[in-house]
Amino acid sequence: MPLLNMTVNGRPVSVEVAGDEFLAHVLRYTLGLTGTKIGCEEAECGACTVLVNGQPVDSCIFPALKAQGAEVLTIEGLAQNGELHPLQRAFVEYGAVQCGFCTPGFIMTAKALLDRSPQPTEEEIKSALKDTYCRCGCYLEIIDAIKVASGQSPTLTCSDGRLPRSPKALRVVGNPVPRPDAVAKVTGQAKYTDDYAFPNMLYGATLRAAYPHARIKHIDTSRARALPGVHAVLTHEDIPGDKHHGLIFNDWPVLCYDKVRYVGDAVAIVAAETPQLARQALELIEVEYEPLPVVTDPEQALAPDAPKVHQQGNLLKHIKVRKGDVAQGFAEADVIVEAEYRTPMYEHAFLEPECSIARVAEDGKIEVIVGSQIPYEDRRQIAKSLGVPEEQVRVKGAFVGGGFGGKEDIAAQIHAALLATATGRPVKVLYSRQESLRVHPKRHATVIRVKVGAKRDGRLVAVQVHILGDAGAYASLSDKVMTRAATHAAGPYEVPHVKVDCYTVYTNNPPAGAFRGFGVTQSAFAVESTMDILAHRLGMDPVELRRRNALRTGSTTSTGQVLRESVGLLECLDKVAAHIRRELRVEPDGAWWRPFPNPADPARVRAWGLAACYKNTGLGGGAPDRGGAEVEVLPDGRAVVRTAAAEIGQGLPAVLAIVVAEELGIPYQHVEVALPNTDVTPDGGPTTASRQTYINGNAARMAARRVRDILAWAACEELGASQDELEFREGFVHARGKRLPLGEVARLAREGGRQPLARAVFEAPPTAPLGREGDMHVGFSFGVQAVLVEVDTRTGEVVVLKAVSAHDIGRAINVLGLLGQIRGGIIMGIGNALTEEYPVEGGLPYCTTLSRYKMPSIRHTPEIVSYLVEDELSSGPYGAKGVGEIASIPTAAAVANAVYHAVGVRIHKTPVDQDWLLRTLKAKSA
Amino acid sequence: MGRWQHYYRPRTVQEVLEILAHYRGQARVVAGGTDLFVELLEKPPAFEALVDVTAIPELRTIYQEGDWIVVGAAVTHTEIVRSALIRQRGTALAEGCSVIGGPQVRNVATLGGNVVNALPAADGTVALLALDGEGQVARANGSAWHPLLDLFRGPGQSAVDPTRELLTALRFRATGPREASAFGRVMRPQGVALPILVAAATVRLNGAGTHIEEARVSLGPVAPTPFRAQRAEAVLRGAPPDAAVFRQAAEVTLQACSPRTSRYRATREYRVEMIRTLLPRVLETAVARARGETWASPRFEVADKYSSFGCWLGG
């Protein structure tokens, strides 16, 4: 093999490389510089950016031998003598890091920019970062960080130059503190699953279905097994336990046996000495198929003579929401509006593709390292298929490069464990971006018909909704997702008569599952578009129509839940409406929705549009919802929080550290948050349903208080004070003019026979299933967003220039993370509205590469103004509710409503098709 | 990794030709690789060796030779965008090259690669066509210049066989006094980042600025290969540079070319409408530049800038 001589981070390096090896591989796998990430191998995402002779390049497709004699700089070479580079410091401080997978690429791209242009303008920054993607959507924070690092003023700060804090801020709670893992992420030290390696490790690969729907007649693996370097080739016959997995319905074959039902189905798995050999072995596996007719869409699937995807039929579930009598409601209505909407499948496009590493550990247990959203659920499903008790399996978390719901289902966890047990060696199964696009569940494509009846004064009297959701080949979380779509389908309004029928249906398309917003994203688009149609039909201000019907304390939801507290919707509406009116200088009763031209180019027309929404916090629907956390105070006075609640970028470690620091009275920096490990960390439940701050924020708070009680017991005697005289602050226990360091108190507790450690499980108040009496959810967050769009009437292009949001999140704990979630959610919502779609035809996805799926870039990022409404929920930690999903739910409808206000064309289908829009405009003016 | 065995980085054109000859069709030329390596994700390679031409010094230079500006085939998009010579005297090319990808891609992707990849809507290529570009191809039996259009056989099909020959340079006629070029494109926010339409034009005005003396117009994708709109050029030649003439230029172009509906990208009707919208705008900009009025880009700007960002007001 040829020798590659180069300088990496100032050190000469000489390594053997293969002729077809790319630089990112050499850096990561030969040199162990895993700070450089691989997100796509298509030069699309920019996560792999390194500097070669000072120039940023995508190292994932940069031939290694091209770096012969070059100077290469990676993220690991940026900090000097332990001192962070100004860019790294600013990224940490200004919240420009969430999941962190894109962070090294951004910092390296920004470094090259600053080397050329020490004080770049905002336009230069956007131009430089145009093709570097952050799926968490920290673009505005990144711009700020680059400004700060280059000595300019940030823009997301308040007039006093400081980052915003909550008016209800406590000592730590409500203050803008950096993430505890931010430094590890900006230096490239944070380890994601693929960054781990074990001696003797093998590499797995998966044979995928050749057809979207076919009977498997025969599988012959003999030629693959015979290939030297191949250590295992497994099929369904080699699964000792359950041959299926599934989060609710156990319907998804670990390895297919009778049929394949979509193109991402796994048929066989291989472990070999190298990833190349493993892939080569796949080509030697012979599968004889009998292609079957393909069920391509839910309408077709429900036809009586449709081919069956599963034996029990294609209707997975019919979900009904009933309140009052819609027939009576419509009879009372003065105005009735009906409309139909379509939303496509969307792809999560988390920048870190799925990866699992399994090995038989020194203690004999099967250990799986995986960045998933539900570590304990992974453990259950792995054990079930291996046919071993759950305690025999240990799932260890790693840093997770984004999830958004797409890492809830099993990916390669079971496959890796099967291969590791079969070979007795560690096995890594890493999906390529292209495999990831093909395999994991998407957002449900829907067809939604809405019928709304109202009185002349705007009062809603009846809402009837029909939803058809494409579940794809397997159930995944379809039942719950579509239930959420249905229960929220009448919008955040009090409506006396509601009837929703939601059908979720099997097809041979990729499965649909959890995706930020969880069904509500789709139904909110439909109902909020319809609310605007109704407002204009009634000649009413869309804000006023919503105000009149908005849920408030004492209201009853569509499922019959009486809201007793924490309903900040009206305040959200008022804040956003006031902002738009201020900006447009219109009177409180003035028409803020009128279009106006871009002053420099009148053919580009602008207008505001608005939408409201609500979203449950927590699982609800009768599901037991609990999470556990453990807090320990170490001898040096620092504290550790342990929970298997997955952090996927949303900021949970900051929430946990803030809560513990607040309760123990120690500096925030003194709290460490451990990664999940099912042997050590208590079950935190799934990272889903915007629940982690609420559930595990509570659990950590309870555990911290228990530890504090233990410490108080130990400190009393030493300080000669009673418990209520003690004060925990600044890392000391104070009483009677004396103080003891917390570490010392922890030691005293140990000596006294009590460990300064406590576990707590927070159990959410019970909820009732849909259709039964009682509260379906513990609480709801509320959100209102308005966007200013500009439509180019010559091209049909739509741009969001500005977004204003107000969210009632109960209480702001982790302000930096909270605002990051909101801004990122809005940007993802803009993706839903304008850039993203995952079309499937005949069961074949169009987006076989990331280059065919456009997520919003820094170029799509508008100015964002965010208001927070803190209407506390009594069962939440300090009153907090969830924010993860609510931030992205109303955006698409707000964009559609703004487009209507700008050019008078109603968008019934996302994303907005500029081609269609222009043709419609032309037809309208003709 | 089994995709190809060898990766060569020769220093001379002669060496490239020798390696290609040695492999008898089993080796091919690569430059930036930003298209090739992505294509290979879905299509296994049919060659044993890659011959990287980006280390050949003569392929990396930009220089003026009489009326021509010569751009080495391995000059990167970044180098083109930063070249003062090209920005001033081949503005459309600098613009076309500036919109491709982000800096990471532009730092390695080459103009030669853009031409040999032969996509009918390639930004750099369409711009070069409006500048009367030519390409120099080196073969075992010598080297020759060809009009740019002769280098295309069909969509994605180049007349340059990368297993036997290589494109060594591109050249175009530098714009002179009262002469300028411009480039514009329309994108779709979804799906692949291939333009729905690109258009470029070069115009030369008479001394008084009342008439167009010479015009060259190019477009893509409106035909299987990058398209030179000769009928539009005929309309423009000798005509006053006004909106009615530009509109007419677009109309005669529509008669001469055949934009298609392409799934997930654009309908034929939309492309027709975009020719009517974009072409006049590009011509307008080129004329304004020829008059020395403006250097404004005809690209549709993504968003206007707001002066103040909001701050969270709390509560």
mmCIF file of N, CA and C in Angstrom, chain A residues 19-21 25 42 49 55-56 58 61 63 66 109 116 128 130-132 155 158 164-167 276 571 575 598 606 788 794-795 799 834-835 841 846 848 851 854 859 863 866-868 912-915 918-919, chain B residues 1-5 7 9 31 34 37-38 41-42 52 54 82 99 101-105 107-108 187-192 263-264 266-267 270 273-274 277 281 300 302 304 306 308-315:
data_model
loop_
_atom_site.group_PDB
_atom_site.id
_atom_site.type_symbol
_atom_site.label_atom_id
_atom_site.label_comp_id
_atom_site.label_asym_id
_atom_site.label_seq_id
_atom_site.Cartn_x
_atom_site.Cartn_y
_atom_site.Cartn_z
ATOM 1 N N GLY A 19 -5.487 2.744 -2.033
ATOM 2 C CA GLY A 19 -5.622 3.668 -3.161
ATOM 3 C C GLY A 19 -6.960 4.370 -3.210
ATOM 4 N N ASP A 20 -7.982 3.745 -2.638
ATOM 5 C CA ASP A 20 -9.319 4.345 -2.719
ATOM 6 C C ASP A 20 -9.792 4.874 -1.373
ATOM 7 N N GLU A 21 -8.858 5.121 -0.495
ATOM 8 C CA GLU A 21 -9.255 5.597 0.830
ATOM 9 C C GLU A 21 -9.415 7.116 0.830
ATOM 10 N N HIS A 25 -11.454 8.896 6.493
ATOM 11 C CA HIS A 25 -11.224 7.553 7.027
ATOM 12 C C HIS A 25 -9.856 7.443 7.659
ATOM 13 N N GLU A 42 -20.995 12.303 0.793
ATOM 14 C CA GLU A 42 -21.467 12.864 -0.478
ATOM 15 C C GLU A 42 -21.046 14.321 -0.642
ATOM 16 N N THR A 49 -15.660 18.451 7.510
ATOM 17 C CA THR A 49 -14.758 19.509 7.052
ATOM 18 C C THR A 49 -13.465 19.571 7.860
ATOM 19 N N GLN A 55 -7.346 25.386 3.490
ATOM 20 C CA GLN A 55 -8.626 25.474 2.795
ATOM 21 C C GLN A 55 -9.597 24.432 3.330
ATOM 22 N N PRO A 56 -10.834 24.814 3.611
ATOM 23 C CA PRO A 56 -11.793 23.798 4.062
ATOM 24 C C PRO A 56 -12.177 22.855 2.913
ATOM 25 N N ASP A 58 -14.303 18.877 2.177
ATOM 26 C CA ASP A 58 -15.088 17.766 2.722
ATOM 27 C C ASP A 58 -14.192 16.529 2.696
ATOM 28 N N ILE A 61 -14.927 12.845 0.962
ATOM 29 C CA ILE A 61 -14.695 12.425 -0.423
ATOM 30 C C ILE A 61 -13.405 13.051 -0.950
ATOM 31 N N PRO A 63 -9.740 12.276 -1.621
ATOM 32 C CA PRO A 63 -8.854 11.111 -1.638
ATOM 33 C C PRO A 63 -7.650 11.342 -0.729
ATOM 34 N N LYS A 66 -4.411 12.550 -2.054
ATOM 35 C CA LYS A 66 -4.389 13.929 -2.512
ATOM 36 C C LYS A 66 -3.789 14.834 -1.433
ATOM 37 N N THR A 109 -14.886 25.140 9.287
ATOM 38 C CA THR A 109 -15.274 26.007 8.175
ATOM 39 C C THR A 109 -15.162 27.474 8.592
ATOM 40 N N ARG A 116 -9.262 34.106 6.454
ATOM 41 C CA ARG A 116 -9.300 34.946 5.249
ATOM 42 C C ARG A 116 -9.895 36.310 5.535
ATOM 43 N N ALA A 128 -20.128 31.385 3.651
ATOM 44 C CA ALA A 128 -19.119 30.375 3.987
ATOM 45 C C ALA A 128 -19.751 29.101 4.540
ATOM 46 N N LYS A 130 -22.822 27.993 3.924
ATOM 47 C CA LYS A 130 -23.978 27.631 3.100
ATOM 48 C C LYS A 130 -24.185 26.122 2.980
ATOM 49 N N ASP A 131 -23.100 25.381 2.887
ATOM 50 C CA ASP A 131 -23.223 23.936 2.688
ATOM 51 C C ASP A 131 -22.758 23.142 3.902
ATOM 52 N N THR A 132 -22.854 23.748 5.070
ATOM 53 C CA THR A 132 -22.530 23.018 6.293
ATOM 54 C C THR A 132 -23.834 22.996 7.092
ATOM 55 N N THR A 155 -25.979 39.121 18.193
ATOM 56 C CA THR A 155 -27.284 39.731 17.965
ATOM 57 C C THR A 155 -28.403 39.088 18.772
ATOM 58 N N CYS A 158 -29.544 40.531 24.785
ATOM 59 C CA CYS A 158 -30.434 41.631 25.136
ATOM 60 C C CYS A 158 -29.711 42.957 24.998
ATOM 61 N N PRO A 164 -30.131 36.280 27.245
ATOM 62 C CA PRO A 164 -31.379 36.400 27.994
ATOM 63 C C PRO A 164 -31.471 35.435 29.176
ATOM 64 N N ARG A 165 -32.117 35.890 30.227
ATOM 65 C CA ARG A 165 -32.414 35.006 31.349
ATOM 66 C C ARG A 165 -33.881 35.171 31.703
ATOM 67 N N SER A 166 -34.395 34.179 32.412
ATOM 68 C CA SER A 166 -35.805 34.228 32.759
ATOM 69 C C SER A 166 -36.036 35.270 33.844
ATOM 70 N N PRO A 167 -37.140 36.013 33.739
ATOM 71 C CA PRO A 167 -37.465 36.951 34.824
ATOM 72 C C PRO A 167 -37.735 36.210 36.137
ATOM 73 N N GLN A 276 -15.359 -3.355 3.982
ATOM 74 C CA GLN A 276 -15.388 -3.658 2.541
ATOM 75 C C GLN A 276 -15.681 -5.131 2.310
ATOM 76 N N GLU A 571 -51.883 34.382 26.103
ATOM 77 C CA GLU A 571 -50.723 35.254 26.271
ATOM 78 C C GLU A 571 -49.779 35.110 25.071
ATOM 79 N N LYS A 575 -48.806 38.189 22.614
ATOM 80 C CA LYS A 575 -47.415 38.628 22.469
ATOM 81 C C LYS A 575 -47.018 38.678 21.000
ATOM 82 N N ASN A 598 -41.790 44.336 -1.415
ATOM 83 C CA ASN A 598 -40.397 44.584 -1.061
ATOM 84 C C ASN A 598 -40.043 45.943 -1.658
ATOM 85 N N ARG A 606 -44.607 40.699 0.209
ATOM 86 C CA ARG A 606 -44.440 40.208 1.570
ATOM 87 C C ARG A 606 -45.765 40.190 2.324
ATOM 88 N N LEU A 788 -42.931 36.161 8.508
ATOM 89 C CA LEU A 788 -43.014 37.120 7.410
ATOM 90 C C LEU A 788 -42.407 36.426 6.203
ATOM 91 N N ARG A 794 -42.571 36.434 -9.828
ATOM 92 C CA ARG A 794 -42.076 36.030 -11.153
ATOM 93 C C ARG A 794 -41.609 34.588 -11.176
ATOM 94 N N THR A 795 -41.196 34.084 -9.982
ATOM 95 C CA THR A 795 -40.625 32.736 -9.954
ATOM 96 C C THR A 795 -41.398 31.789 -9.039
ATOM 97 N N VAL A 799 -39.657 32.762 0.522
ATOM 98 C CA VAL A 799 -38.584 32.880 1.507
ATOM 99 C C VAL A 799 -39.198 33.332 2.823
ATOM 100 N N LEU A 834 -41.019 24.385 3.330
ATOM 101 C CA LEU A 834 -40.418 24.841 2.078
ATOM 102 C C LEU A 834 -39.415 23.920 1.401
ATOM 103 N N THR A 835 -38.668 23.137 2.149
ATOM 104 C CA THR A 835 -37.552 22.456 1.475
ATOM 105 C C THR A 835 -37.616 20.933 1.463
ATOM 106 N N GLU A 841 -42.249 6.241 -4.691
ATOM 107 C CA GLU A 841 -43.110 5.815 -5.797
ATOM 108 C C GLU A 841 -42.975 4.324 -5.997
ATOM 109 N N TYR A 846 -37.324 8.085 -3.484
ATOM 110 C CA TYR A 846 -36.544 8.924 -4.404
ATOM 111 C C TYR A 846 -35.243 9.369 -3.746
ATOM 112 N N THR A 848 -32.475 8.517 -2.348
ATOM 113 C CA THR A 848 -31.504 7.464 -2.072
ATOM 114 C C THR A 848 -30.195 8.038 -1.579
ATOM 115 N N SER A 851 -28.124 14.091 -1.067
ATOM 116 C CA SER A 851 -28.201 15.194 -2.034
ATOM 117 C C SER A 851 -29.629 15.349 -2.561
ATOM 118 N N LYS A 854 -33.294 17.953 0.883
ATOM 119 C CA LYS A 854 -32.759 19.249 1.298
ATOM 120 C C LYS A 854 -33.345 19.670 2.640
ATOM 121 N N ARG A 859 -28.951 29.440 4.883
ATOM 122 C CA ARG A 859 -29.580 30.332 3.904
ATOM 123 C C ARG A 859 -31.102 30.405 4.077
ATOM 124 N N GLU A 863 -34.499 35.744 10.573
ATOM 125 C CA GLU A 863 -34.378 36.376 11.878
ATOM 126 C C GLU A 863 -35.473 35.767 12.759
ATOM 127 N N SER A 866 -38.106 35.340 19.842
ATOM 128 C CA SER A 866 -38.844 34.353 20.633
ATOM 129 C C SER A 866 -39.280 34.928 21.966
ATOM 130 N N TYR A 867 -40.550 34.838 22.222
ATOM 131 C CA TYR A 867 -41.066 35.201 23.539
ATOM 132 C C TYR A 867 -41.334 33.915 24.316
ATOM 133 N N LEU A 868 -41.048 33.962 25.595
ATOM 134 C CA LEU A 868 -41.370 32.814 26.432
ATOM 135 C C LEU A 868 -42.484 33.206 27.381
ATOM 136 N N VAL A 912 -44.214 23.753 -0.040
ATOM 137 C CA VAL A 912 -44.712 24.634 -1.083
ATOM 138 C C VAL A 912 -43.915 24.369 -2.358
ATOM 139 N N ASP A 913 -44.647 24.141 -3.431
ATOM 140 C CA ASP A 913 -44.017 23.871 -4.718
ATOM 141 C C ASP A 913 -44.033 25.178 -5.517
ATOM 142 N N GLN A 914 -42.874 25.772 -5.705
ATOM 143 C CA GLN A 914 -42.833 27.087 -6.350
ATOM 144 C C GLN A 914 -43.333 27.007 -7.799
ATOM 145 N N ASP A 915 -43.099 25.871 -8.401
ATOM 146 C CA ASP A 915 -43.534 25.610 -9.766
ATOM 147 C C ASP A 915 -45.073 25.704 -9.829
ATOM 148 N N LEU A 918 -46.369 29.307 -8.941
ATOM 149 C CA LEU A 918 -46.280 30.269 -10.032
ATOM 150 C C LEU A 918 -47.363 30.000 -11.077
ATOM 151 N N ARG A 919 -47.552 28.737 -11.422
ATOM 152 C CA ARG A 919 -48.569 28.412 -12.421
ATOM 153 C C ARG A 919 -49.959 28.805 -11.916
ATOM 154 N N MET B 1 -9.908 0.087 -0.718
ATOM 155 C CA MET B 1 -11.155 -0.468 -0.208
ATOM 156 C C MET B 1 -11.879 -1.251 -1.283
ATOM 157 N N GLY B 2 -11.161 -1.552 -2.320
ATOM 158 C CA GLY B 2 -11.755 -2.428 -3.319
ATOM 159 C C GLY B 2 -12.501 -1.722 -4.428
ATOM 160 N N ARG B 3 -12.635 -0.405 -4.305
ATOM 161 C CA ARG B 3 -13.368 0.268 -5.366
ATOM 162 C C ARG B 3 -12.452 0.494 -6.574
ATOM 163 N N TRP B 4 -11.239 0.998 -6.265
ATOM 164 C CA TRP B 4 -10.191 1.075 -7.288
ATOM 165 C C TRP B 4 -8.890 0.851 -6.552
ATOM 166 N N GLN B 5 -7.945 0.293 -7.268
ATOM 167 C CA GLN B 5 -6.706 -0.126 -6.608
ATOM 168 C C GLN B 5 -5.723 1.024 -6.429
ATOM 169 N N TYR B 7 -4.347 5.123 -7.043
ATOM 170 C CA TYR B 7 -4.670 6.538 -7.190
ATOM 171 C C TYR B 7 -3.382 7.261 -7.566
ATOM 172 N N ARG B 9 -1.165 10.566 -8.930
ATOM 173 C CA ARG B 9 -1.167 12.046 -9.011
ATOM 174 C C ARG B 9 0.021 12.511 -9.849
ATOM 175 N N ALA B 31 -10.616 14.786 -11.346
ATOM 176 C CA ALA B 31 -10.066 16.077 -10.881
ATOM 177 C C ALA B 31 -10.531 16.262 -9.438
ATOM 178 N N THR B 34 -15.825 15.663 -6.911
ATOM 179 C CA THR B 34 -17.038 15.923 -6.125
ATOM 180 C C THR B 34 -18.292 15.363 -6.786
ATOM 181 N N PHE B 37 -17.214 10.855 -7.109
ATOM 182 C CA PHE B 37 -17.257 10.012 -5.907
ATOM 183 C C PHE B 37 -18.684 9.846 -5.381
ATOM 184 N N VAL B 38 -19.520 10.821 -5.642
ATOM 185 C CA VAL B 38 -20.908 10.689 -5.211
ATOM 186 C C VAL B 38 -21.658 9.730 -6.136
ATOM 187 N N LEU B 41 -21.270 6.087 -5.269
ATOM 188 C CA LEU B 41 -22.000 5.524 -4.131
ATOM 189 C C LEU B 41 -23.082 4.582 -4.623
ATOM 190 N N GLU B 42 -23.648 4.914 -5.761
ATOM 191 C CA GLU B 42 -24.793 4.141 -6.239
ATOM 192 C C GLU B 42 -24.431 3.246 -7.420
ATOM 193 N N ASP B 52 -5.441 11.397 -10.993
ATOM 194 C CA ASP B 52 -5.792 12.726 -10.488
ATOM 195 C C ASP B 52 -4.937 13.763 -11.217
ATOM 196 N N THR B 54 -4.954 17.039 -10.714
ATOM 197 C CA THR B 54 -4.902 18.351 -10.048
ATOM 198 C C THR B 54 -3.510 18.743 -9.564
ATOM 199 N N ARG B 82 -12.121 33.919 -7.219
ATOM 200 C CA ARG B 82 -11.199 34.915 -6.643
ATOM 201 C C ARG B 82 -10.328 35.609 -7.688
ATOM 202 N N VAL B 99 -21.785 29.981 -7.392
ATOM 203 C CA VAL B 99 -23.030 29.461 -6.804
ATOM 204 C C VAL B 99 -22.997 27.950 -6.611
ATOM 205 N N GLY B 101 -22.249 24.696 -4.823
ATOM 206 C CA GLY B 101 -21.908 24.155 -3.501
ATOM 207 C C GLY B 101 -21.500 25.219 -2.499
ATOM 208 N N GLY B 102 -20.789 24.770 -1.479
ATOM 209 C CA GLY B 102 -20.222 25.682 -0.498
ATOM 210 C C GLY B 102 -18.723 25.730 -0.710
ATOM 211 N N PRO B 103 -18.003 26.446 0.148
ATOM 212 C CA PRO B 103 -16.557 26.568 -0.056
ATOM 213 C C PRO B 103 -15.832 25.223 -0.075
ATOM 214 N N GLN B 104 -16.323 24.256 0.716
ATOM 215 C CA GLN B 104 -15.641 22.956 0.762
ATOM 216 C C GLN B 104 -15.630 22.313 -0.622
ATOM 217 N N VAL B 105 -16.748 22.424 -1.326
ATOM 218 C CA VAL B 105 -16.831 21.832 -2.659
ATOM 219 C C VAL B 105 -16.079 22.706 -3.660
ATOM 220 N N ASN B 107 -13.606 24.481 -3.246
ATOM 221 C CA ASN B 107 -12.154 24.402 -3.070
ATOM 222 C C ASN B 107 -11.528 23.216 -3.799
ATOM 223 N N VAL B 108 -12.327 22.251 -4.162
ATOM 224 C CA VAL B 108 -11.749 21.109 -4.874
ATOM 225 C C VAL B 108 -12.360 20.903 -6.265
ATOM 226 N N MET B 187 -33.314 28.117 -8.760
ATOM 227 C CA MET B 187 -33.196 26.831 -8.082
ATOM 228 C C MET B 187 -34.541 26.420 -7.529
ATOM 229 N N ARG B 188 -34.626 25.155 -7.183
ATOM 230 C CA ARG B 188 -35.790 24.658 -6.469
ATOM 231 C C ARG B 188 -35.305 24.300 -5.078
ATOM 232 N N PRO B 189 -36.069 24.650 -4.052
ATOM 233 C CA PRO B 189 -35.548 24.385 -2.704
ATOM 234 C C PRO B 189 -35.546 22.912 -2.333
ATOM 235 N N GLN B 190 -36.335 22.089 -3.020
ATOM 236 C CA GLN B 190 -36.370 20.663 -2.667
ATOM 237 C C GLN B 190 -35.497 19.863 -3.630
ATOM 238 N N GLY B 191 -35.100 18.686 -3.153
ATOM 239 C CA GLY B 191 -34.424 17.723 -4.025
ATOM 240 C C GLY B 191 -33.024 18.129 -4.427
ATOM 241 N N VAL B 192 -32.538 17.533 -5.502
ATOM 242 C CA VAL B 192 -31.135 17.738 -5.885
ATOM 243 C C VAL B 192 -30.836 19.186 -6.208
ATOM 244 N N ARG B 263 -39.217 15.061 -13.446
ATOM 245 C CA ARG B 263 -39.839 14.642 -12.209
ATOM 246 C C ARG B 263 -39.062 15.194 -11.024
ATOM 247 N N TYR B 264 -39.747 15.672 -10.028
ATOM 248 C CA TYR B 264 -39.174 16.209 -8.797
ATOM 249 C C TYR B 264 -38.382 17.498 -9.019
ATOM 250 N N ALA B 266 -38.966 20.202 -12.193
ATOM 251 C CA ALA B 266 -39.744 21.303 -12.769
ATOM 252 C C ALA B 266 -40.611 20.804 -13.912
ATOM 253 N N THR B 267 -41.698 21.528 -14.113
ATOM 254 C CA THR B 267 -42.522 21.228 -15.275
ATOM 255 C C THR B 267 -41.991 22.027 -16.458
ATOM 256 N N TYR B 270 -43.157 25.584 -16.298
ATOM 257 C CA TYR B 270 -42.411 26.434 -15.377
ATOM 258 C C TYR B 270 -41.092 26.858 -16.008
ATOM 259 N N GLU B 273 -41.639 29.559 -18.434
ATOM 260 C CA GLU B 273 -41.866 30.816 -17.720
ATOM 261 C C GLU B 273 -40.540 31.381 -17.185
ATOM 262 N N MET B 274 -39.670 30.496 -16.728
ATOM 263 C CA MET B 274 -38.393 30.963 -16.193
ATOM 264 C C MET B 274 -37.479 31.514 -17.284
ATOM 265 N N THR B 277 -38.501 34.901 -17.700
ATOM 266 C CA THR B 277 -38.188 35.750 -16.550
ATOM 267 C C THR B 277 -36.684 35.991 -16.437
ATOM 268 N N ARG B 281 -33.630 39.301 -17.515
ATOM 269 C CA ARG B 281 -32.910 39.861 -16.357
ATOM 270 C C ARG B 281 -31.409 39.751 -16.544
ATOM 271 N N PHE B 300 -31.198 36.024 -7.878
ATOM 272 C CA PHE B 300 -32.264 36.468 -6.993
ATOM 273 C C PHE B 300 -31.778 36.287 -5.572
ATOM 274 N N VAL B 302 -31.424 35.796 -1.756
ATOM 275 C CA VAL B 302 -32.199 34.878 -0.926
ATOM 276 C C VAL B 302 -33.075 35.632 0.072
ATOM 277 N N ASP B 304 -33.554 39.587 2.248
ATOM 278 C CA ASP B 304 -33.032 40.901 2.620
ATOM 279 C C ASP B 304 -32.552 40.848 4.048
ATOM 280 N N TYR B 306 -32.225 42.248 7.756
ATOM 281 C CA TYR B 306 -32.852 43.133 8.736
ATOM 282 C C TYR B 306 -31.757 43.706 9.610
ATOM 283 N N SER B 308 -31.936 44.784 12.781
ATOM 284 C CA SER B 308 -31.859 44.444 14.196
ATOM 285 C C SER B 308 -32.493 43.103 14.474
ATOM 286 N N PHE B 309 -31.830 42.312 15.243
ATOM 287 C CA PHE B 309 -32.410 41.060 15.704
ATOM 288 C C PHE B 309 -33.161 41.335 16.986
ATOM 289 N N GLY B 310 -34.184 40.554 17.179
ATOM 290 C CA GLY B 310 -34.977 40.755 18.378
ATOM 291 C C GLY B 310 -34.340 40.133 19.588
ATOM 292 N N CYS B 311 -34.786 40.556 20.699
ATOM 293 C CA CYS B 311 -34.273 39.985 21.936
ATOM 294 C C CYS B 311 -35.470 39.466 22.705
ATOM 295 N N TRP B 312 -35.242 38.407 23.382
ATOM 296 C CA TRP B 312 -36.302 37.835 24.178
ATOM 297 C C TRP B 312 -36.694 38.806 25.272
ATOM 298 N N LEU B 313 -37.966 39.105 25.330
ATOM 299 C CA LEU B 313 -38.410 40.104 26.308
ATOM 300 C C LEU B 313 -38.911 39.466 27.581
ATOM 301 N N GLY B 314 -39.095 38.155 27.520
ATOM 302 C CA GLY B 314 -39.416 37.419 28.751
ATOM 303 C C GLY B 314 -40.851 37.569 29.213
ATOM 304 N N GLY B 315 -41.100 36.888 30.314
ATOM 305 C CA GLY B 315 -42.395 36.966 30.981
ATOM 306 C C GLY B 315 -43.531 36.565 30.125
#
